[in-house]
Short mmCIF file of C-alpha atoms in Angstrom, two decimals:
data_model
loop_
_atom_site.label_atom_id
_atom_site.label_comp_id
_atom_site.label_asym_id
_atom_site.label_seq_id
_atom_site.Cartn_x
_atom_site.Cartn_y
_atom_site.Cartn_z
CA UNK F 29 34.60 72.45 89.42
CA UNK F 30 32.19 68.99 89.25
CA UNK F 31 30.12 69.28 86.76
CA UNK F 32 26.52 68.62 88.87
CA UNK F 33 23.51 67.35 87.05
CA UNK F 34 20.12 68.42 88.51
CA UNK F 35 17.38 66.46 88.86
CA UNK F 36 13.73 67.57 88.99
CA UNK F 37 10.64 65.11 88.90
CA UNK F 38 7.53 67.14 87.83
CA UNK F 39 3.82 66.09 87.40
CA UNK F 40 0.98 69.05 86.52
CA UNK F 41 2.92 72.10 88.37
CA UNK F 42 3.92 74.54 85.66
CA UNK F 43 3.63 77.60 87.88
CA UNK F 44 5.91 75.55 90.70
CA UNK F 45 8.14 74.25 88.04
CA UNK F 46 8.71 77.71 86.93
CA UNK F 47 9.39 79.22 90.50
CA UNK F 48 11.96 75.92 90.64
CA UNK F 49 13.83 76.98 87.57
CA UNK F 50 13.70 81.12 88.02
CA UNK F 51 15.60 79.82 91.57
CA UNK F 52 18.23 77.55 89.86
CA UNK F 53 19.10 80.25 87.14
CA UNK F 54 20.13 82.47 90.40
CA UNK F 55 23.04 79.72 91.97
CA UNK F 56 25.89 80.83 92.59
CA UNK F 57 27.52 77.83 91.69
CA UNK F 58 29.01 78.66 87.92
CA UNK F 59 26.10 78.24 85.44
CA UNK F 60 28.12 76.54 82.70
CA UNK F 61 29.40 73.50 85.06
CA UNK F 62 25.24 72.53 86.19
CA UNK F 63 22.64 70.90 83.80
CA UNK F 64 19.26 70.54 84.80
CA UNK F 65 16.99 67.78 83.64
CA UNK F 66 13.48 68.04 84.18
CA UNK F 67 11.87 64.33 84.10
CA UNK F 68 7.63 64.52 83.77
CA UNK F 69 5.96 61.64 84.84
CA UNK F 70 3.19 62.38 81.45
CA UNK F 71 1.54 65.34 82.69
CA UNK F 72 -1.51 65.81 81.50
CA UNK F 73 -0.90 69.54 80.03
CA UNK F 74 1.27 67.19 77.46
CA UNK F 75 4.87 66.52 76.34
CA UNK F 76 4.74 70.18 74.14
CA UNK F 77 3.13 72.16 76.71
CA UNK F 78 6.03 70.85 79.52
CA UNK F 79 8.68 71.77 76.49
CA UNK F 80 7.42 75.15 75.94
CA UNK F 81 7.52 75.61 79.78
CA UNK F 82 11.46 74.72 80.01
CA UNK F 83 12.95 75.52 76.85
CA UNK F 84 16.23 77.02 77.40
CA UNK F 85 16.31 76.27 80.95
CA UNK F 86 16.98 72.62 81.11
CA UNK F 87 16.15 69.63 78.98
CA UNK F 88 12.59 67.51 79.35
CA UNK F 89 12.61 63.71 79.35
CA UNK F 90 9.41 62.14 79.73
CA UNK F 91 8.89 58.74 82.16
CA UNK F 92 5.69 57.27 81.50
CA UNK F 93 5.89 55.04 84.92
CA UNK F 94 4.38 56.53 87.51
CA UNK F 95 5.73 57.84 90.31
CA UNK F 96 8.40 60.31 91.37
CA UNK F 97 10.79 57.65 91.95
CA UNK F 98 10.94 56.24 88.52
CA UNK F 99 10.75 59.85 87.04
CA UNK F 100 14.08 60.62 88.89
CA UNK F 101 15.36 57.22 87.74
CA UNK F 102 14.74 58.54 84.17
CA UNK F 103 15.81 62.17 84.68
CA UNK F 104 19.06 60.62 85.94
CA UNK F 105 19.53 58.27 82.96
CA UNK F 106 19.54 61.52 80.57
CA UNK F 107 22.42 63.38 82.65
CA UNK F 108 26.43 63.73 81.97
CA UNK F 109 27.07 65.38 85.38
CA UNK F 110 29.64 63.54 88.21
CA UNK F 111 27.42 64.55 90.77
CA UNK F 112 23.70 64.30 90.90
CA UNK F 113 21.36 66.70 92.93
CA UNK F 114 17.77 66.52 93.31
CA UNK F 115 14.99 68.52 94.29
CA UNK F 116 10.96 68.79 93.21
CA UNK F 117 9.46 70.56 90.74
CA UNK F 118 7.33 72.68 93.90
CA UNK F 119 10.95 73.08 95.89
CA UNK F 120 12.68 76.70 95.53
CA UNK F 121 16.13 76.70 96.03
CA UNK F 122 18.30 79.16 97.75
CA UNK F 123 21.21 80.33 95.72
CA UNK F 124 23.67 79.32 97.46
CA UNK F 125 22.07 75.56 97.54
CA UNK F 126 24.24 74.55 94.60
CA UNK F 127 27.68 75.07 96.12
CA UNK F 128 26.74 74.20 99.59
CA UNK F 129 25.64 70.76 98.22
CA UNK F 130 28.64 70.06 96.79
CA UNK F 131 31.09 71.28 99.38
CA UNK F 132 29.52 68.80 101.73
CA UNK F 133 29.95 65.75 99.65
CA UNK F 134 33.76 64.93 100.02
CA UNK F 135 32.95 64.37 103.96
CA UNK F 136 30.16 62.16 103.16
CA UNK F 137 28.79 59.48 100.38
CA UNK F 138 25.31 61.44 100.35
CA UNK F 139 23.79 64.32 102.13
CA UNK F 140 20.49 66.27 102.58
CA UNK F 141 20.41 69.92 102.89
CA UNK F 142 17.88 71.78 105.27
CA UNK F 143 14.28 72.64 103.88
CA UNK F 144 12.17 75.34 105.08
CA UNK F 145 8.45 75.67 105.04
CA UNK F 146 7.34 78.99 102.75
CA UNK F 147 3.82 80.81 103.54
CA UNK F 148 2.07 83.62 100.93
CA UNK F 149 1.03 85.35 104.79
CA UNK F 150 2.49 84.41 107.64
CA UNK F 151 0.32 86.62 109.59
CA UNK F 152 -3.04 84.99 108.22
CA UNK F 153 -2.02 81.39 108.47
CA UNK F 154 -4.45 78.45 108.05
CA UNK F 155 -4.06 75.46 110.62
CA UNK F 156 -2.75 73.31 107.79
CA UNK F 157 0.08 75.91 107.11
CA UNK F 158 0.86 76.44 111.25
CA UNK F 159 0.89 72.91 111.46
CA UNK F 160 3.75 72.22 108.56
CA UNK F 161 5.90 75.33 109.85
CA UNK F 162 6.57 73.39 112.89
CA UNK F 163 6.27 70.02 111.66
CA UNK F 164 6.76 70.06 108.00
CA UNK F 165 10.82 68.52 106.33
CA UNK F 166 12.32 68.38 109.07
CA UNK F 167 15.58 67.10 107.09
CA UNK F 168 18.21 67.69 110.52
CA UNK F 169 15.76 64.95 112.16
CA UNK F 170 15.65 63.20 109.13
CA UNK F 171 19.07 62.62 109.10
CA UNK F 172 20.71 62.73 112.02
CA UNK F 173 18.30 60.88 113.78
CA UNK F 174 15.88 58.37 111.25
CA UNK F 175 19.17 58.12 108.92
CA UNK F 176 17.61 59.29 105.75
CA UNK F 177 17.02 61.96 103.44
CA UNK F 178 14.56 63.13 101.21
CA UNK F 179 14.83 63.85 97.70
CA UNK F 180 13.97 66.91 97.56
CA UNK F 181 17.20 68.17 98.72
CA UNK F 182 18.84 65.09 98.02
CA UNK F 183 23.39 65.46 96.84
CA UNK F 184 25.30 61.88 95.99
CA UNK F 185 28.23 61.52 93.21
CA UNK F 186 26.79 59.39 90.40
CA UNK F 187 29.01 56.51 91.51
CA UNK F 188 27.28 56.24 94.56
CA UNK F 189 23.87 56.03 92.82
CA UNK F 190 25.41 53.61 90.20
CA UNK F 191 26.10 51.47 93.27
CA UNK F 192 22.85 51.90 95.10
CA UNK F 193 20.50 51.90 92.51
CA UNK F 194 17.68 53.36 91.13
CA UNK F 195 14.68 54.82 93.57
CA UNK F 196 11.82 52.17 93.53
CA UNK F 197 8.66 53.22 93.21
CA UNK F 198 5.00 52.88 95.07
CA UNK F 199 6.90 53.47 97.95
CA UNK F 200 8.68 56.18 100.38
CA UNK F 201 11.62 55.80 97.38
CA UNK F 202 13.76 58.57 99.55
CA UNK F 203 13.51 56.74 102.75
CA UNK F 204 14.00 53.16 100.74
CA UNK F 205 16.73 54.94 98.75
CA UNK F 206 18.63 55.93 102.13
CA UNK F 207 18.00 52.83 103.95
CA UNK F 208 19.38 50.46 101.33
CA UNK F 209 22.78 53.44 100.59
CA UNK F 210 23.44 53.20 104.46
CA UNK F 211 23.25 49.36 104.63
CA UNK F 212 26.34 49.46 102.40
CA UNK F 213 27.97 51.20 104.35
CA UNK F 214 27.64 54.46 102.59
CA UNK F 215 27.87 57.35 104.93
CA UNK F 216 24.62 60.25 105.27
CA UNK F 217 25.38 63.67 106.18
CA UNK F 218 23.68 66.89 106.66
CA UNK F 219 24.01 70.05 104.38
CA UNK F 220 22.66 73.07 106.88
CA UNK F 221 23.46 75.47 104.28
CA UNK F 222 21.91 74.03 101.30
CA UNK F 223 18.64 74.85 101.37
CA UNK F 224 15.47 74.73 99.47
CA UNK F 225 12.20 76.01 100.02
CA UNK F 226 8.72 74.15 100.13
CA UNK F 227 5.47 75.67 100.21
CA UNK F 228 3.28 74.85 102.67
CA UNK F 229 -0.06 72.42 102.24
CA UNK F 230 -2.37 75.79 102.37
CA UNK F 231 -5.67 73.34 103.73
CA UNK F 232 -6.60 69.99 105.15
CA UNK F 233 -7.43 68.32 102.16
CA UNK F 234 -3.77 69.01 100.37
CA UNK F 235 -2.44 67.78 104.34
CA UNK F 236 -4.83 64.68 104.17
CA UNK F 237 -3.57 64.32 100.66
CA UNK F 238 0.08 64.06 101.69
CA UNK F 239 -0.07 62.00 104.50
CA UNK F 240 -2.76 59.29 102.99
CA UNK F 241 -0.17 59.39 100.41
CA UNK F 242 2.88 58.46 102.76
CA UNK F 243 1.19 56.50 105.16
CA UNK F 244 0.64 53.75 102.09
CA UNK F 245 4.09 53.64 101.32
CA UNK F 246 5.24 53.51 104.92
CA UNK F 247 3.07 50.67 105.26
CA UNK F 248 4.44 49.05 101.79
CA UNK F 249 7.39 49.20 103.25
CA UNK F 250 6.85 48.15 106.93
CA UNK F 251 5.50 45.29 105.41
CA UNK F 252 8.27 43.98 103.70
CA UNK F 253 10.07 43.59 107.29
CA UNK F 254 10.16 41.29 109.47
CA UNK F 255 7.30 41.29 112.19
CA UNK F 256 6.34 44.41 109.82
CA UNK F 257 2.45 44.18 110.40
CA UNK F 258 3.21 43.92 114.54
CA UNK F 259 5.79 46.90 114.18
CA UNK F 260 2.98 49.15 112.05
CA UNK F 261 0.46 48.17 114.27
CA UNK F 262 2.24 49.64 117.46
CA UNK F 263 3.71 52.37 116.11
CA UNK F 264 0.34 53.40 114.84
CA UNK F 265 -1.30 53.14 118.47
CA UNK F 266 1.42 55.32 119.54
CA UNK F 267 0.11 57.99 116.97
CA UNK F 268 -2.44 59.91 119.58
CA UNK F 269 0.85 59.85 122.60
CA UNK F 270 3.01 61.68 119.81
CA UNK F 271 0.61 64.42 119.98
CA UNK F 272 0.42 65.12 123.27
CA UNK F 273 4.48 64.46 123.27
CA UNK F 274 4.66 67.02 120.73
CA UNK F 275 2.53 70.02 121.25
CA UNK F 276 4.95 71.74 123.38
CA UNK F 277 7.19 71.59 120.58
CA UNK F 278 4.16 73.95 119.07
CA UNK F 279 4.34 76.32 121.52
CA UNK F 280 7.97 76.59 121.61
CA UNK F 281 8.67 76.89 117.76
CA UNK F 282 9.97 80.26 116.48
CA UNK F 283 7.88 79.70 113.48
CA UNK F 284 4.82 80.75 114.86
CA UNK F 285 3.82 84.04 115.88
CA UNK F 286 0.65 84.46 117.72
CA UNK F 287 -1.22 82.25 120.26
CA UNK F 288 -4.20 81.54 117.45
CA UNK F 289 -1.53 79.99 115.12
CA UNK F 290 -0.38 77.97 118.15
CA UNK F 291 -3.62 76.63 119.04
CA UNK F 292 -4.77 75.75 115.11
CA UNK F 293 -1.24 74.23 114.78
CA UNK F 294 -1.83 71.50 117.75
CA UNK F 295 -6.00 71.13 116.91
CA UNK F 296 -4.19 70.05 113.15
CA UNK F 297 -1.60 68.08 114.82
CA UNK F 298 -3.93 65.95 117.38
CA UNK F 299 -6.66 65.48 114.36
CA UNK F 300 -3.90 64.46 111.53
CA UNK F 301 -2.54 61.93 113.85
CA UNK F 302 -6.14 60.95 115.45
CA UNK F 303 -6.64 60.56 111.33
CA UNK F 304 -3.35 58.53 110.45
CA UNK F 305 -4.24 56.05 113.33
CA UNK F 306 -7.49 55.29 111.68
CA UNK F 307 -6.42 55.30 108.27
CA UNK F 308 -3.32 53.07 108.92
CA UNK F 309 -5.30 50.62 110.30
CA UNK F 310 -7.68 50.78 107.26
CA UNK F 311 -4.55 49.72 105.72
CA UNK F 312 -4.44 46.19 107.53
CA UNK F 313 -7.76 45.49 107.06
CA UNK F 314 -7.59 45.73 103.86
CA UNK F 315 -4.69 44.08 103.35
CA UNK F 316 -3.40 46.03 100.41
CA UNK F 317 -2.41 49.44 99.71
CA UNK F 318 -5.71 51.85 99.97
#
């Protein structure tokens, strides 16, 4: 079989990290033909600390550039594997996520696998939580529809990344990543049965955390397009529209249970994009990434 090198980025989440590797020592892809290389982007707990944490489950490299694009950049440069899979250091994969990975490569250049969105009570959950079970890595969308993946369920061989590149960083480096594979011609596909699991923001500040997060890099990135300020500026407007356009996808969703999980899901989901649209044009006014 390939041997498969796997790539975590990790800053200041022992307790995830550990969940991640408990969940890789259970593939069922054959233990001695998968490496794991855990890349910290300088934690502050400290290089010895991160060691103690993964001795004898994978090896530590540490990237002092920040960002979990240039961390997987330096996790990769420290693997021997033919094939490269990545996930995050908060991502818990299934066992089966291994060899479902790699099946689904020879059809395809690169592929993402399917993510699901992991509650500690899904009978108590907060509107932050409701919200990201509906909403929350949707990779099949992702995909098949935006044409890209995100790394944290991310399968290529390592001559396709040799030929793409490295993931940049201060941006969406997944969606960058993608975008530039495809426009060589490299083929995406979609890996149902390779899954992880990601646990859901638990409140609105870890949500508002995220998304001020991505909405800079989307923006870094619109901007280096053509017409990219005109093109951020209307899909922005559009932001309050998608939420009316999507709440029925609330109430249909099989991942909620009750009507009070419904209703905090689409109060979330109008005030996080009500919050986006104000916040992304923050952005333009200040004409550089806030």
């Amino acid at each position: 079989m390939p041997k498969v090198s796997v790539v975590i980025p990790h800053y200041r989440d022992l307790a995830g990290l550990d969940l991640c590797l408990r969940a890789l020592a259970r593939q069922t892809y054959p233990a001695a033909d998968f490496e794991i290389v855990v890349a910290d982007n300088n934690s502050p707990e400290g290089e010895a600390a991160v060691a103690a944490h993964v001795a004898g489950r994978a090896r530590l490299v540490v990237v002092g550039e920040k960002g979990a694009g240039p961390a997987r950049n330096g996790g990769v440069a420290l693997t021997t594997g033919a094939i490269l899979a990545f996930t995050d250091s908060d991502c818990v994969p299934e066992p089966e996520w291994l060899a479902e990975g790699v099946a689904a490569l020879p059809a395809f250049d690169f592929v993402g696998g399917r993510v699901t969105v992991l509650v500690d009570q899904p009978d108590r959950m907060t509107g932050a939580e409701a919200f990201e079970r509906v909403f929350a890595f949707d990779f099949k969308t992702y995909i098949t529809k935006k044409g890209f993946t995100g790394a944290g369920n991310l399968f290529c061989t390592r001559a396709v990344f040799d030929q793409v590149g490295g993931f940049r960083a201060a941006v969406s480096e997944d969606v960058e990543w993608s975008f530039r594979a495809r426009a060589m011609g490299l083929r995406l596909g979609y890996a149902p049965r390779a899954v992880v699991g990601h646990p859901a923001r638990h409140t609105w500040d870890e949500l508002w955390a995220k998304w001020r997060r991505v909405n800079a890099e989307t923006y870094r990135l619109y901007r280096e397009r053509p017409a990219g300020q005109l093109k951020w500026g209307l899909r922005s407007l559009a932001l309050p529209l998608s939420a009316v356009a999507h709440t029925p996808k609330v109430f249909a969703s099989d991942q909620l249970t009750t009507l009070t999980q419904r209703f905090s899901a689409v109060a979330t989901l109008f005030k996080l994009r009500f919050w986006r649209l104000a916040h992304a044009f923050h952005l333009m006014r200040q004409g550089r990434d806030a």
